[in-house]
Amino acid sequence: MRDHSVVYAPRIQELLAREEKVFRIDATTVGVSDCDLMAEIVAARPVLSTERSVYKPAAGADIHHDSATRTIRALGQDVMAGIRTPPPPARGLSGAWPYAPTSYLRRWLFSSDPLPVSLLSKRGVTRSDTLSRIVDRTVTVWPGPRTEGGGTALAEPIREASGTRDRRQAIALYRRATATLCDGVAALAGNALWLMGPAREQERARADLTAVLWETLRLLPPAWMLFRKGGDAYTALHPEIRPTDNVALFPLLMHRHPDYWSDPLEFRPGRWDAVEDPEKTPGFMPFGYDGARCWAKHLVVPLAERLLTVALDNRLVIRSPRQDAEVPLRSLLSVRFEAEIRA
């Protein structure tokens, strides 16, 4: 990564130092980074609702497939509409990344929702359990006025809910969808900016931003680990896996293994220039496998590219006293740094 580097949390660094592709993490968890075995594990059984964030039970009841599907489609409509509209003032990207772009994306995509629904996506609210509960109760009782042609498609199920439980579920889905999308895109764009290095404008001239993002998804995939609950479905796939074992799949490790990649630790966006469909590349799992792909995958790269374009057009500068940045142990793999808009 040229003249800058990332400093991983100790647990992540321990994983990166492993040479074996199947290994025991603890008494009840097996880690896997073998390309073929990962594909077999994903194909062994359908993904459980508890293993996919948008499908997890809410308001004391399961989320029906139709409700989740409607949420995903509505989010797609809102993102595509947002990409076509002018972005907010770029000064909102100054500050601590990935938090600044998370708030920026929420404002860009969901600020058209009237109060109190728009508060559901505010990062200042979502960070506080107390404020979140207050806003949730308020929206449950009064979801705001119906405005002609106003608001997002994602907010419609909240206003149209016929009962308290349905409205609470719609609120939970709104929160999950906005958070999953904005947090993931902010992490991906921040990771890409760091990997591009100090010469971001020159890197941008040499490689298109789509290729930059695919290479970022290889080296620093925000969804760096996929968790599968244990069971009999996996025991025949590898002798290390017992019926009581949970399985952790590590795209982060597979994406850096020399068995699958030449110069695996080098940031080379050009490796994607002649690749027609990156997701069919062996040893590459940025959004999961067929049948278990991330529900927002078709939105993430276009929105991240749009966000990167805004940042680069407005001369975003990474402010750091050192040439390294930390990657803490979180559900999303994201580089932390301070940035400032200079345009």
PDB file of N, CA, C and O in Angstrom, residues 289-339:
ATOM      1  N   TYR A 289     -22.304 -15.615  -1.985  1.00  0.00           N
ATOM      2  CA  TYR A 289     -22.466 -16.487  -3.147  1.00  0.00           C
ATOM      3  C   TYR A 289     -23.918 -16.492  -3.604  1.00  0.00           C
ATOM      4  O   TYR A 289     -24.811 -15.980  -2.924  1.00  0.00           O
ATOM      5  N   ASP A 290     -24.164 -17.113  -4.767  1.00  0.00           N
ATOM      6  CA  ASP A 290     -25.526 -17.250  -5.279  1.00  0.00           C
ATOM      7  C   ASP A 290     -26.427 -17.874  -4.214  1.00  0.00           C
ATOM      8  O   ASP A 290     -26.054 -18.856  -3.572  1.00  0.00           O
ATOM      9  N   GLY A 291     -27.600 -17.282  -4.065  1.00  0.00           N
ATOM     10  CA  GLY A 291     -28.541 -17.774  -3.077  1.00  0.00           C
ATOM     11  C   GLY A 291     -28.351 -17.171  -1.702  1.00  0.00           C
ATOM     12  O   GLY A 291     -29.204 -17.321  -0.827  1.00  0.00           O
ATOM     13  N   ALA A 292     -27.230 -16.478  -1.495  1.00  0.00           N
ATOM     14  CA  ALA A 292     -26.981 -15.863  -0.184  1.00  0.00           C
ATOM     15  C   ALA A 292     -26.249 -14.546  -0.350  1.00  0.00           C
ATOM     16  O   ALA A 292     -25.424 -14.174   0.475  1.00  0.00           O
ATOM     17  N   ARG A 293     -26.532 -13.847  -1.425  1.00  0.00           N
ATOM     18  CA  ARG A 293     -25.840 -12.584  -1.674  1.00  0.00           C
ATOM     19  C   ARG A 293     -26.461 -11.461  -0.847  1.00  0.00           C
ATOM     20  O   ARG A 293     -27.639 -11.487  -0.506  1.00  0.00           O
ATOM     21  N   CYS A 294     -25.657 -10.464  -0.547  1.00  0.00           N
ATOM     22  CA  CYS A 294     -26.122  -9.289   0.173  1.00  0.00           C
ATOM     23  C   CYS A 294     -27.293  -8.660  -0.579  1.00  0.00           C
ATOM     24  O   CYS A 294     -27.234  -8.453  -1.791  1.00  0.00           O
ATOM     25  N   TRP A 295     -28.359  -8.346   0.138  1.00  0.00           N
ATOM     26  CA  TRP A 295     -29.563  -7.814  -0.504  1.00  0.00           C
ATOM     27  C   TRP A 295     -29.332  -6.421  -1.097  1.00  0.00           C
ATOM     28  O   TRP A 295     -30.101  -5.970  -1.951  1.00  0.00           O
ATOM     29  N   ALA A 296     -28.290  -5.713  -0.665  1.00  0.00           N
ATOM     30  CA  ALA A 296     -28.038  -4.358  -1.171  1.00  0.00           C
ATOM     31  C   ALA A 296     -26.870  -4.307  -2.154  1.00  0.00           C
ATOM     32  O   ALA A 296     -26.407  -3.227  -2.494  1.00  0.00           O
ATOM     33  N   LYS A 297     -26.431  -5.461  -2.645  1.00  0.00           N
ATOM     34  CA  LYS A 297     -25.207  -5.487  -3.446  1.00  0.00           C
ATOM     35  C   LYS A 297     -25.300  -4.644  -4.701  1.00  0.00           C
ATOM     36  O   LYS A 297     -24.316  -4.039  -5.117  1.00  0.00           O
ATOM     37  N   HIS A 298     -26.473  -4.600  -5.340  1.00  0.00           N
ATOM     38  CA  HIS A 298     -26.610  -3.842  -6.581  1.00  0.00           C
ATOM     39  C   HIS A 298     -26.637  -2.334  -6.344  1.00  0.00           C
ATOM     40  O   HIS A 298     -26.599  -1.559  -7.301  1.00  0.00           O
ATOM     41  N   LEU A 299     -26.701  -1.919  -5.079  1.00  0.00           N
ATOM     42  CA  LEU A 299     -26.727  -0.497  -4.744  1.00  0.00           C
ATOM     43  C   LEU A 299     -25.391   0.016  -4.241  1.00  0.00           C
ATOM     44  O   LEU A 299     -25.079   1.203  -4.394  1.00  0.00           O
ATOM     45  N   VAL A 300     -24.589  -0.860  -3.651  1.00  0.00           N
ATOM     46  CA  VAL A 300     -23.407  -0.438  -2.914  1.00  0.00           C
ATOM     47  C   VAL A 300     -22.354   0.198  -3.820  1.00  0.00           C
ATOM     48  O   VAL A 300     -21.878   1.311  -3.551  1.00  0.00           O
ATOM     49  N   VAL A 301     -21.952  -0.498  -4.880  1.00  0.00           N
ATOM     50  CA  VAL A 301     -20.870   0.023  -5.725  1.00  0.00           C
ATOM     51  C   VAL A 301     -21.275   1.315  -6.445  1.00  0.00           C
ATOM     52  O   VAL A 301     -20.508   2.281  -6.435  1.00  0.00           O
ATOM     53  N   PRO A 302     -22.462   1.405  -7.082  1.00  0.00           N
ATOM     54  CA  PRO A 302     -22.829   2.680  -7.722  1.00  0.00           C
ATOM     55  C   PRO A 302     -22.882   3.850  -6.747  1.00  0.00           C
ATOM     56  O   PRO A 302     -22.434   4.958  -7.066  1.00  0.00           O
ATOM     57  N   LEU A 303     -23.423   3.621  -5.544  1.00  0.00           N
ATOM     58  CA  LEU A 303     -23.508   4.712  -4.580  1.00  0.00           C
ATOM     59  C   LEU A 303     -22.133   5.075  -4.035  1.00  0.00           C
ATOM     60  O   LEU A 303     -21.829   6.267  -3.844  1.00  0.00           O
ATOM     61  N   ALA A 304     -21.290   4.076  -3.785  1.00  0.00           N
ATOM     62  CA  ALA A 304     -19.928   4.362  -3.328  1.00  0.00           C
ATOM     63  C   ALA A 304     -19.143   5.125  -4.389  1.00  0.00           C
ATOM     64  O   ALA A 304     -18.359   6.037  -4.066  1.00  0.00           O
ATOM     65  N   GLU A 305     -19.325   4.780  -5.658  1.00  0.00           N
ATOM     66  CA  GLU A 305     -18.652   5.509  -6.737  1.00  0.00           C
ATOM     67  C   GLU A 305     -19.112   6.965  -6.779  1.00  0.00           C
ATOM     68  O   GLU A 305     -18.307   7.878  -6.970  1.00  0.00           O
ATOM     69  N   ARG A 306     -20.409   7.179  -6.603  1.00  0.00           N
ATOM     70  CA  ARG A 306     -20.940   8.556  -6.574  1.00  0.00           C
ATOM     71  C   ARG A 306     -20.360   9.331  -5.402  1.00  0.00           C
ATOM     72  O   ARG A 306     -19.995  10.497  -5.525  1.00  0.00           O
ATOM     73  N   LEU A 307     -20.268   8.688  -4.239  1.00  0.00           N
ATOM     74  CA  LEU A 307     -19.714   9.338  -3.054  1.00  0.00           C
ATOM     75  C   LEU A 307     -18.237   9.667  -3.251  1.00  0.00           C
ATOM     76  O   LEU A 307     -17.771  10.766  -2.894  1.00  0.00           O
ATOM     77  N   LEU A 308     -17.478   8.726  -3.819  1.00  0.00           N
ATOM     78  CA  LEU A 308     -16.066   8.985  -4.099  1.00  0.00           C
ATOM     79  C   LEU A 308     -15.899  10.156  -5.063  1.00  0.00           C
ATOM     80  O   LEU A 308     -14.995  10.978  -4.906  1.00  0.00           O
ATOM     81  N   THR A 309     -16.740  10.225  -6.077  1.00  0.00           N
ATOM     82  CA  THR A 309     -16.663  11.314  -7.046  1.00  0.00           C
ATOM     83  C   THR A 309     -16.861  12.660  -6.360  1.00  0.00           C
ATOM     84  O   THR A 309     -16.127  13.620  -6.617  1.00  0.00           O
ATOM     85  N   VAL A 310     -17.841  12.739  -5.459  1.00  0.00           N
ATOM     86  CA  VAL A 310     -18.072  13.986  -4.719  1.00  0.00           C
ATOM     87  C   VAL A 310     -16.844  14.337  -3.884  1.00  0.00           C
ATOM     88  O   VAL A 310     -16.387  15.495  -3.865  1.00  0.00           O
ATOM     89  N   ALA A 311     -16.285  13.349  -3.186  1.00  0.00           N
ATOM     90  CA  ALA A 311     -15.120  13.602  -2.338  1.00  0.00           C
ATOM     91  C   ALA A 311     -13.922  14.080  -3.149  1.00  0.00           C
ATOM     92  O   ALA A 311     -13.244  15.047  -2.783  1.00  0.00           O
ATOM     93  N   LEU A 312     -13.656  13.432  -4.285  1.00  0.00           N
ATOM     94  CA  LEU A 312     -12.494  13.795  -5.094  1.00  0.00           C
ATOM     95  C   LEU A 312     -12.705  15.115  -5.841  1.00  0.00           C
ATOM     96  O   LEU A 312     -11.769  15.915  -5.969  1.00  0.00           O
ATOM     97  N   ASP A 313     -13.918  15.348  -6.321  1.00  0.00           N
ATOM     98  CA  ASP A 313     -14.204  16.614  -6.998  1.00  0.00           C
ATOM     99  C   ASP A 313     -14.026  17.807  -6.063  1.00  0.00           C
ATOM    100  O   ASP A 313     -13.701  18.914  -6.507  1.00  0.00           O
ATOM    101  N   ASN A 314     -14.244  17.567  -4.787  1.00  0.00           N
ATOM    102  CA  ASN A 314     -14.131  18.648  -3.803  1.00  0.00           C
ATOM    103  C   ASN A 314     -12.831  18.581  -3.011  1.00  0.00           C
ATOM    104  O   ASN A 314     -12.726  19.160  -1.934  1.00  0.00           O
ATOM    105  N   ARG A 315     -11.859  17.854  -3.567  1.00  0.00           N
ATOM    106  CA  ARG A 315     -10.478  17.831  -3.050  1.00  0.00           C
ATOM    107  C   ARG A 315     -10.429  17.416  -1.578  1.00  0.00           C
ATOM    108  O   ARG A 315      -9.829  18.083  -0.748  1.00  0.00           O
ATOM    109  N   LEU A 316     -11.059  16.300  -1.279  1.00  0.00           N
ATOM    110  CA  LEU A 316     -10.979  15.789   0.081  1.00  0.00           C
ATOM    111  C   LEU A 316      -9.542  15.392   0.403  1.00  0.00           C
ATOM    112  O   LEU A 316      -8.872  14.717  -0.393  1.00  0.00           O
ATOM    113  N   VAL A 317      -9.064  15.821   1.540  1.00  0.00           N
ATOM    114  CA  VAL A 317      -7.701  15.542   1.993  1.00  0.00           C
ATOM    115  C   VAL A 317      -7.772  14.771   3.309  1.00  0.00           C
ATOM    116  O   VAL A 317      -8.509  15.147   4.223  1.00  0.00           O
ATOM    117  N   ILE A 318      -7.041  13.685   3.385  1.00  0.00           N
ATOM    118  CA  ILE A 318      -6.965  12.917   4.624  1.00  0.00           C
ATOM    119  C   ILE A 318      -5.960  13.584   5.544  1.00  0.00           C
ATOM    120  O   ILE A 318      -4.800  13.783   5.185  1.00  0.00           O
ATOM    121  N   ARG A 319      -6.427  13.976   6.726  1.00  0.00           N
ATOM    122  CA  ARG A 319      -5.562  14.618   7.713  1.00  0.00           C
ATOM    123  C   ARG A 319      -5.175  13.585   8.759  1.00  0.00           C
ATOM    124  O   ARG A 319      -6.008  13.089   9.490  1.00  0.00           O
ATOM    125  N   SER A 320      -3.905  13.258   8.815  1.00  0.00           N
ATOM    126  CA  SER A 320      -3.426  12.274   9.779  1.00  0.00           C
ATOM    127  C   SER A 320      -1.984  12.589  10.130  1.00  0.00           C
ATOM    128  O   SER A 320      -1.172  12.846   9.242  1.00  0.00           O
ATOM    129  N   PRO A 321      -1.634  12.610  11.408  1.00  0.00           N
ATOM    130  CA  PRO A 321      -0.241  12.887  11.776  1.00  0.00           C
ATOM    131  C   PRO A 321       0.708  11.756  11.408  1.00  0.00           C
ATOM    132  O   PRO A 321       1.905  11.939  11.364  1.00  0.00           O
ATOM    133  N   ARG A 322       0.152  10.574  11.122  1.00  0.00           N
ATOM    134  CA  ARG A 322       0.988   9.433  10.752  1.00  0.00           C
ATOM    135  C   ARG A 322       0.559   8.926   9.392  1.00  0.00           C
ATOM    136  O   ARG A 322      -0.402   9.400   8.814  1.00  0.00           O
ATOM    137  N   GLN A 323       1.272   7.962   8.901  1.00  0.00           N
ATOM    138  CA  GLN A 323       0.950   7.375   7.599  1.00  0.00           C
ATOM    139  C   GLN A 323       0.222   6.043   7.750  1.00  0.00           C
ATOM    140  O   GLN A 323       0.244   5.223   6.846  1.00  0.00           O
ATOM    141  N   ASP A 324      -0.412   5.858   8.906  1.00  0.00           N
ATOM    142  CA  ASP A 324      -1.198   4.652   9.070  1.00  0.00           C
ATOM    143  C   ASP A 324      -2.543   5.006   9.710  1.00  0.00           C
ATOM    144  O   ASP A 324      -2.722   6.079  10.267  1.00  0.00           O
ATOM    145  N   ALA A 325      -3.491   4.110   9.576  1.00  0.00           N
ATOM    146  CA  ALA A 325      -4.820   4.297  10.153  1.00  0.00           C
ATOM    147  C   ALA A 325      -5.286   2.986  10.762  1.00  0.00           C
ATOM    148  O   ALA A 325      -4.877   1.909  10.333  1.00  0.00           O
ATOM    149  N   GLU A 326      -6.144   3.087  11.765  1.00  0.00           N
ATOM    150  CA  GLU A 326      -6.568   1.909  12.507  1.00  0.00           C
ATOM    151  C   GLU A 326      -7.797   1.261  11.883  1.00  0.00           C
ATOM    152  O   GLU A 326      -8.652   1.929  11.309  1.00  0.00           O
ATOM    153  N   VAL A 327      -7.854  -0.070  12.005  1.00  0.00           N
ATOM    154  CA  VAL A 327      -9.042  -0.837  11.637  1.00  0.00           C
ATOM    155  C   VAL A 327      -9.472  -1.588  12.892  1.00  0.00           C
ATOM    156  O   VAL A 327      -8.884  -2.605  13.246  1.00  0.00           O
ATOM    157  N   PRO A 328     -10.475  -1.082  13.607  1.00  0.00           N
ATOM    158  CA  PRO A 328     -10.909  -1.748  14.846  1.00  0.00           C
ATOM    159  C   PRO A 328     -11.702  -3.008  14.555  1.00  0.00           C
ATOM    160  O   PRO A 328     -12.123  -3.258  13.422  1.00  0.00           O
ATOM    161  N   LEU A 329     -11.918  -3.787  15.594  1.00  0.00           N
ATOM    162  CA  LEU A 329     -12.700  -5.018  15.474  1.00  0.00           C
ATOM    163  C   LEU A 329     -14.180  -4.655  15.555  1.00  0.00           C
ATOM    164  O   LEU A 329     -14.738  -4.456  16.634  1.00  0.00           O
ATOM    165  N   ARG A 330     -14.804  -4.533  14.402  1.00  0.00           N
ATOM    166  CA  ARG A 330     -16.228  -4.185  14.303  1.00  0.00           C
ATOM    167  C   ARG A 330     -16.876  -5.105  13.275  1.00  0.00           C
ATOM    168  O   ARG A 330     -16.203  -5.819  12.548  1.00  0.00           O
ATOM    169  N   SER A 331     -18.207  -5.044  13.217  1.00  0.00           N
ATOM    170  CA  SER A 331     -18.922  -5.885  12.264  1.00  0.00           C
ATOM    171  C   SER A 331     -18.587  -5.517  10.820  1.00  0.00           C
ATOM    172  O   SER A 331     -18.567  -6.375   9.938  1.00  0.00           O
ATOM    173  N   LEU A 332     -18.310  -4.225  10.572  1.00  0.00           N
ATOM    174  CA  LEU A 332     -17.867  -3.775   9.256  1.00  0.00           C
ATOM    175  C   LEU A 332     -16.392  -3.415   9.326  1.00  0.00           C
ATOM    176  O   LEU A 332     -15.958  -2.709  10.239  1.00  0.00           O
ATOM    177  N   LEU A 333     -15.630  -3.884   8.337  1.00  0.00           N
ATOM    178  CA  LEU A 333     -14.203  -3.563   8.278  1.00  0.00           C
ATOM    179  C   LEU A 333     -14.058  -2.168   7.674  1.00  0.00           C
ATOM    180  O   LEU A 333     -14.369  -1.952   6.496  1.00  0.00           O
ATOM    181  N   SER A 334     -13.624  -1.208   8.462  1.00  0.00           N
ATOM    182  CA  SER A 334     -13.530   0.162   7.974  1.00  0.00           C
ATOM    183  C   SER A 334     -12.322   0.865   8.567  1.00  0.00           C
ATOM    184  O   SER A 334     -12.076   0.801   9.773  1.00  0.00           O
ATOM    185  N   VAL A 335     -11.566   1.525   7.687  1.00  0.00           N
ATOM    186  CA  VAL A 335     -10.407   2.304   8.105  1.00  0.00           C
ATOM    187  C   VAL A 335     -10.895   3.589   8.764  1.00  0.00           C
ATOM    188  O   VAL A 335     -11.826   4.238   8.287  1.00  0.00           O
ATOM    189  N   ARG A 336     -10.263   3.986   9.885  1.00  0.00           N
ATOM    190  CA  ARG A 336     -10.620   5.207  10.595  1.00  0.00           C
ATOM    191  C   ARG A 336      -9.595   6.300  10.288  1.00  0.00           C
ATOM    192  O   ARG A 336      -8.400   6.075  10.408  1.00  0.00           O
ATOM    193  N   PHE A 337     -10.074   7.482   9.893  1.00  0.00           N
ATOM    194  CA  PHE A 337      -9.171   8.605   9.682  1.00  0.00           C
ATOM    195  C   PHE A 337      -9.964   9.911   9.718  1.00  0.00           C
ATOM    196  O   PHE A 337     -11.195   9.909   9.668  1.00  0.00           O
ATOM    197  N   GLU A 338      -9.255  11.025   9.818  1.00  0.00           N
ATOM    198  CA  GLU A 338      -9.853  12.360   9.754  1.00  0.00           C
ATOM    199  C   GLU A 338      -9.640  12.915   8.355  1.00  0.00           C
ATOM    200  O   GLU A 338      -8.581  12.724   7.754  1.00  0.00           O
ATOM    201  N   ALA A 339     -10.648  13.607   7.835  1.00  0.00           N
ATOM    202  CA  ALA A 339     -10.557  14.154   6.480  1.00  0.00           C
ATOM    203  C   ALA A 339     -11.119  15.563   6.451  1.00  0.00           C
ATOM    204  O   ALA A 339     -11.906  15.968   7.319  1.00  0.00           O
TER     205      ALA A 339
END
